[in-house]
Coordinates of C-alpha atoms in Angstrom, one line a residue:
M1 CA -14.8 -12.8 -108.9
K2 CA -13.0 -15.3 -106.4
A3 CA -10.9 -12.2 -105.6
V4 CA -14.0 -10.6 -104.5
W5 CA -15.2 -12.8 -102.5
S6 CA -12.1 -13.5 -100.8
I7 CA -11.9 -9.8 -99.8
G8 CA -15.3 -9.4 -99.0
L9 CA -14.6 -12.7 -96.5
C10 CA -11.8 -11.0 -95.0
M11 CA -13.8 -7.9 -94.3
F12 CA -16.4 -9.8 -92.8
L13 CA -14.3 -11.6 -90.4
L14 CA -12.4 -8.4 -89.5
T15 CA -15.8 -6.5 -88.8
A16 CA -16.9 -9.5 -86.7
C17 CA -13.7 -9.3 -85.1
L18 CA -13.8 -5.6 -84.3
R19 CA -17.7 -5.6 -83.6
E20 CA -16.9 -8.5 -80.6
H21 CA -13.7 -7.4 -78.8
D22 CA -13.6 -3.4 -79.8
N23 CA -10.3 -3.5 -81.6
M24 CA -7.6 -4.7 -83.7
E25 CA -5.2 -5.3 -80.5
D26 CA -8.2 -8.0 -79.6
C27 CA -8.2 -9.8 -82.8
R28 CA -4.5 -10.5 -82.6
A29 CA -5.1 -11.8 -78.9
D30 CA -4.9 -15.3 -78.1
L31 CA -6.0 -15.1 -74.3
F32 CA -8.8 -12.7 -72.7
F33 CA -8.7 -12.3 -69.2
K34 CA -12.0 -11.1 -67.7
M35 CA -11.4 -8.9 -64.8
Q36 CA -13.6 -9.6 -61.8
A37 CA -14.6 -6.9 -59.0
V38 CA -12.6 -6.8 -55.9
P39 CA -14.1 -7.6 -52.9
Y40 CA -13.2 -5.4 -49.5
V41 CA -14.6 -5.6 -46.1
F42 CA -15.0 -3.3 -43.1
E43 CA -13.9 -5.0 -39.6
G44 CA -16.8 -7.0 -38.0
R45 CA -19.0 -6.8 -41.0
E46 CA -20.3 -9.9 -42.9
F47 CA -21.2 -8.8 -45.9
A48 CA -18.3 -7.5 -48.7
G49 CA -18.4 -4.5 -50.7
Y50 CA -17.3 -4.7 -54.5
R51 CA -15.6 -2.1 -56.7
S52 CA -14.8 -2.6 -60.3
Y53 CA -10.9 -3.8 -60.3
Y54 CA -9.2 -0.6 -62.0
F55 CA -10.7 1.5 -58.9
F56 CA -7.7 0.0 -57.0
V57 CA -5.0 0.0 -59.7
E58 CA -2.5 2.4 -60.6
Q59 CA -0.4 0.0 -62.2
L60 CA -1.0 -3.6 -63.3
D61 CA 1.6 -6.3 -64.3
L62 CA 1.0 -9.7 -65.8
F63 CA 3.6 -12.5 -65.8
L64 CA 3.0 -15.3 -67.8
F65 CA 4.8 -18.8 -67.3
D66 CA 5.6 -21.9 -68.6
E67 CA 6.2 -24.7 -66.2
T68 CA 9.7 -23.2 -64.7
A69 CA 10.0 -19.2 -65.7
I70 CA 8.6 -16.3 -67.0
T71 CA 7.8 -16.4 -70.7
S72 CA 6.3 -12.7 -71.5
S73 CA 5.2 -10.1 -69.3
Y74 CA 3.0 -7.0 -69.9
R75 CA 2.1 -3.5 -67.8
Y76 CA -1.0 -1.5 -67.7
D77 CA -1.8 1.8 -66.4
Y78 CA -5.3 3.0 -64.9
A79 CA -6.4 4.6 -68.2
Y80 CA -6.0 0.9 -69.7
C81 CA -7.3 -0.8 -66.8
R82 CA -10.4 1.7 -66.7
Q83 CA -11.1 1.0 -70.4
H84 CA -10.7 -2.9 -70.5
P85 CA -12.9 -4.8 -68.3
V86 CA -11.4 -7.8 -70.3
I87 CA -7.6 -7.6 -70.8
P88 CA -6.7 -9.2 -74.5
V89 CA -3.0 -10.9 -74.7
A90 CA -1.0 -12.1 -77.7
S91 CA 1.1 -14.6 -76.4
E92 CA 3.9 -16.4 -78.8
T93 CA 4.4 -19.4 -76.5
P94 CA 0.9 -21.0 -74.7
P95 CA 1.4 -20.0 -71.1
R96 CA 0.7 -22.6 -68.3
W97 CA 0.4 -20.2 -65.7
Y98 CA -0.3 -16.5 -65.0
L99 CA 0.2 -14.0 -62.3
F100 CA -1.5 -10.4 -62.1
V101 CA -0.1 -7.9 -59.4
A102 CA -1.4 -4.5 -59.2
N103 CA 0.7 -1.9 -58.0
L104 CA 4.0 -3.3 -57.8
Y105 CA 6.5 -0.5 -57.8
D106 CA 9.5 -2.2 -56.3
P107 CA 10.6 -5.5 -57.8
K108 CA 11.8 -6.6 -54.3
E109 CA 8.2 -6.9 -53.0
L110 CA 7.5 -10.0 -55.2
N111 CA 8.9 -13.4 -55.2
W112 CA 8.1 -16.6 -57.1
T113 CA 9.4 -20.0 -57.4
F114 CA 7.8 -23.7 -58.7
R115 CA 7.3 -26.3 -55.8
E116 CA 6.1 -29.5 -57.3
G117 CA 5.1 -28.0 -60.5
E118 CA 2.9 -25.6 -59.1
L119 CA 3.7 -21.5 -59.2
Q120 CA 4.1 -20.1 -55.6
A121 CA 4.4 -16.3 -55.2
W122 CA 4.7 -13.8 -52.0
F123 CA 5.3 -10.4 -51.4
S124 CA 7.7 -9.2 -48.7
I125 CA 7.7 -5.9 -46.6
V126 CA 11.2 -4.3 -47.7
D127 CA 12.8 -1.8 -45.4
H128 CA 10.1 -1.4 -42.8
E129 CA 8.2 0.8 -45.1
E130 CA 4.2 0.7 -45.8
P131 CA 3.5 -1.7 -48.6
P132 CA 1.6 -0.3 -51.6
V133 CA -2.1 -1.6 -52.0
L134 CA -0.7 -4.7 -53.7
L135 CA -3.5 -7.2 -55.4
A136 CA -3.1 -10.3 -57.1
A137 CA -4.3 -13.3 -58.7
T138 CA -2.5 -16.3 -59.8
S139 CA -3.8 -19.8 -61.6
R140 CA -3.0 -22.0 -64.1
V141 CA -4.0 -21.5 -67.7
E142 CA -6.4 -24.2 -68.9
A143 CA -5.1 -25.2 -72.5
S144 CA -8.6 -25.5 -73.7
K145 CA -9.9 -22.2 -72.9
D146 CA -9.0 -19.0 -74.3
S147 CA -11.2 -16.8 -71.5
V148 CA -9.9 -16.8 -68.3
S149 CA -11.6 -15.1 -65.2
V150 CA -9.3 -13.2 -62.9
G151 CA -10.3 -12.3 -59.5
L152 CA -7.8 -9.8 -58.0
Q153 CA -7.4 -10.3 -54.2
M154 CA -6.2 -7.7 -51.6
M155 CA -2.6 -8.9 -50.1
V156 CA -2.6 -6.0 -47.6
S157 CA -5.0 -5.1 -44.8
R158 CA -5.9 -1.0 -44.1
L159 CA -5.8 0.5 -41.1
E160 CA -7.6 3.9 -41.1
I161 CA -7.0 6.5 -38.1
Q162 CA -9.6 9.5 -37.2
L163 CA -7.9 12.0 -35.4
T164 CA -10.7 14.0 -33.9
N165 CA -10.0 17.8 -32.3
P166 CA -6.2 17.5 -32.4
P167 CA -4.3 20.4 -30.2
A168 CA -3.2 23.2 -32.4
W169 CA 0.3 22.2 -32.2
V170 CA -0.2 18.9 -34.0
T171 CA 1.1 18.9 -37.5
G172 CA 1.6 15.4 -38.3
I173 CA 1.6 11.6 -36.7
E174 CA 4.1 8.7 -37.0
V175 CA 2.5 5.4 -37.1
T176 CA 4.5 2.1 -36.2
V177 CA 2.5 -1.2 -36.5
R178 CA 4.3 -4.2 -34.9
D179 CA 4.0 -8.0 -34.8
I180 CA 2.9 -8.2 -38.5
A181 CA 3.8 -10.7 -41.0
A182 CA 7.0 -10.1 -43.2
T183 CA 5.6 -12.0 -46.0
V184 CA 2.3 -13.0 -47.6
S185 CA 1.7 -15.4 -50.3
T186 CA -1.0 -15.3 -53.1
D187 CA -2.8 -18.4 -51.0
F188 CA -2.4 -16.2 -47.8
I189 CA 0.2 -18.2 -46.1
L190 CA 2.1 -15.6 -43.7
G191 CA 5.9 -15.9 -43.1
G192 CA 8.2 -14.6 -40.5
T193 CA 7.3 -11.0 -38.2
T194 CA 8.4 -7.1 -38.7
H195 CA 7.1 -3.7 -38.4
I196 CA 6.3 -0.6 -40.6
T197 CA 6.3 3.2 -39.8
K198 CA 5.2 6.0 -41.7
Q199 CA 4.9 9.5 -41.0
I200 CA 2.3 11.3 -42.1
G201 CA 1.8 15.2 -42.3
F202 CA -1.4 17.5 -42.3
D203 CA -2.8 20.8 -42.2
N204 CA -4.1 21.1 -38.8
Q205 CA -7.2 23.5 -39.1
G206 CA -8.6 23.2 -35.9
I207 CA -11.6 21.4 -34.4
G208 CA -12.9 18.6 -36.8
D209 CA -12.0 14.9 -37.9
Y210 CA -8.9 14.4 -39.8
W211 CA -8.4 10.5 -41.6
F212 CA -5.1 9.0 -42.4
G213 CA -4.6 5.5 -43.8
V214 CA -1.9 3.1 -43.4
N215 CA -1.3 -0.2 -45.8
T216 CA 0.0 -3.1 -43.5
F217 CA 0.5 -6.9 -43.9
P218 CA -1.3 -9.2 -41.9
T219 CA -1.3 -10.7 -38.1
Y220 CA -1.1 -14.0 -37.6
R221 CA -4.6 -15.8 -36.2
D222 CA -3.0 -16.0 -32.6
K223 CA -1.3 -12.4 -32.2
T224 CA -2.9 -9.2 -32.8
A225 CA -1.0 -6.0 -34.0
Y226 CA 0.6 -3.3 -31.8
L227 CA 0.3 0.2 -32.6
S228 CA 2.7 3.2 -31.4
I229 CA 1.2 6.5 -32.6
G230 CA 3.3 9.6 -32.1
M231 CA 2.0 13.3 -32.5
Q232 CA 4.6 15.4 -34.2
G233 CA 4.5 19.1 -34.1
G234 CA 5.7 21.8 -31.6
N235 CA 5.8 19.4 -28.8
E236 CA 7.0 16.2 -27.8
V237 CA 4.7 13.7 -26.3
T238 CA 5.1 10.2 -25.2
P239 CA 4.0 7.9 -28.1
I240 CA 0.3 6.3 -27.3
E241 CA 1.2 2.6 -27.3
I242 CA -2.1 0.6 -28.4
E243 CA -2.3 -3.2 -27.8
D244 CA -6.3 -4.9 -28.1
Q245 CA -7.5 -8.3 -29.0
R246 CA -9.4 -6.6 -31.6
L247 CA -6.6 -5.5 -33.6
H248 CA -6.4 -8.4 -35.6
L249 CA -5.3 -7.3 -39.4
I250 CA -6.6 -9.5 -42.4
P251 CA -6.0 -9.2 -46.2
G252 CA -8.7 -6.8 -47.9
V253 CA -10.3 -5.6 -44.3
I254 CA -10.2 -2.0 -43.4
T255 CA -9.8 -1.8 -39.7
R256 CA -10.8 1.8 -38.5
L257 CA -9.3 3.5 -35.2
S258 CA -10.4 6.7 -33.7
I259 CA -8.3 9.1 -31.2
E260 CA -10.2 11.7 -30.2
F261 CA -8.9 14.6 -27.8
E262 CA -10.9 16.0 -25.0
T263 CA -7.9 18.1 -23.8
D264 CA -4.6 18.8 -25.2
E265 CA -3.5 15.6 -23.0
K266 CA -6.2 13.6 -22.6
M267 CA -7.9 11.6 -25.2
I268 CA -10.3 8.6 -25.9
I269 CA -9.7 5.8 -28.3
S270 CA -11.9 3.6 -29.8
I271 CA -12.0 0.9 -32.6
E272 CA -14.9 0.6 -34.9
I273 CA -16.5 -2.8 -34.9
D274 CA -19.5 -3.3 -37.3
G275 CA -20.3 0.3 -37.6
K276 CA -20.0 1.1 -34.0
W277 CA -17.1 2.6 -31.9
E278 CA -15.8 0.4 -28.9
I279 CA -13.5 2.2 -26.3
I280 CA -10.0 0.5 -26.3
D281 CA -9.0 0.0 -22.6
G282 CA -12.4 0.8 -21.1
G283 CA -11.7 4.5 -20.9
N284 CA -9.5 7.6 -21.3
I285 CA -6.2 7.4 -22.1
I286 CA -3.5 10.1 -20.6
I287 CA -0.5 11.2 -22.3
G288 CA 2.0 13.3 -20.9
M289 CA 4.8 15.2 -21.9
N290 CA 8.3 13.6 -22.4
G291 CA 10.3 14.1 -19.1
Y292 CA 7.2 13.9 -16.9

């Protein structure tokens, strides 16, 4: 009879575990990371939008630390994140710190150290290439808790470019963003200065709007970004140089720029602020062929 009661008790506990956490993996977990929605903002708007964390994640890395080093790490793909608003982790060594990083494809982009017992982590621009959509969260794990809320924050800024009615010969653009931070930490401390360059090709179908996106690191509070945008295709033109006091790049903020061709060599450049397009330099910008 005691054996029957023991088996029945074990089955009850197992059923309770499955009912609460949905799978056997959860039953072995020591920690449950509750993933919060991620905020993002369009330039000039006061209120943030929110998306489920998996919307921004193709690859998610979790690093657990003691006081000095990584004790274990885990990697999750989009499909896993899509199905897990709470991520269960079985840790052999009770961690003191955690670090979540989304979309870390090059290990050289991430650095970390301990300063006065506190975990410090930061990201770097590598080889002047566009960074991925890096998101991160780091904090101390309280020994008394087995459930931890995680709020991923975007480390990058986003520049979106609307190209309207490009000439037929334009089949791509090259975007260079200068005067941005070379490093950004998880507590948004910036370091150094660098630039990134990205080439984007597209299928020019004639009159219409074409959208392009570039991820970039933030700018300093007292400095704005300097943009150089070159048109690529059958002709060569002098790159468009854009410097404007409204080109402050902020983590998690989307800045939109419009380049509208009135003729093959005449365009209007505007920046979107709070849902309204404001012309840069007060009017039209003329571009000329190289050598003119």
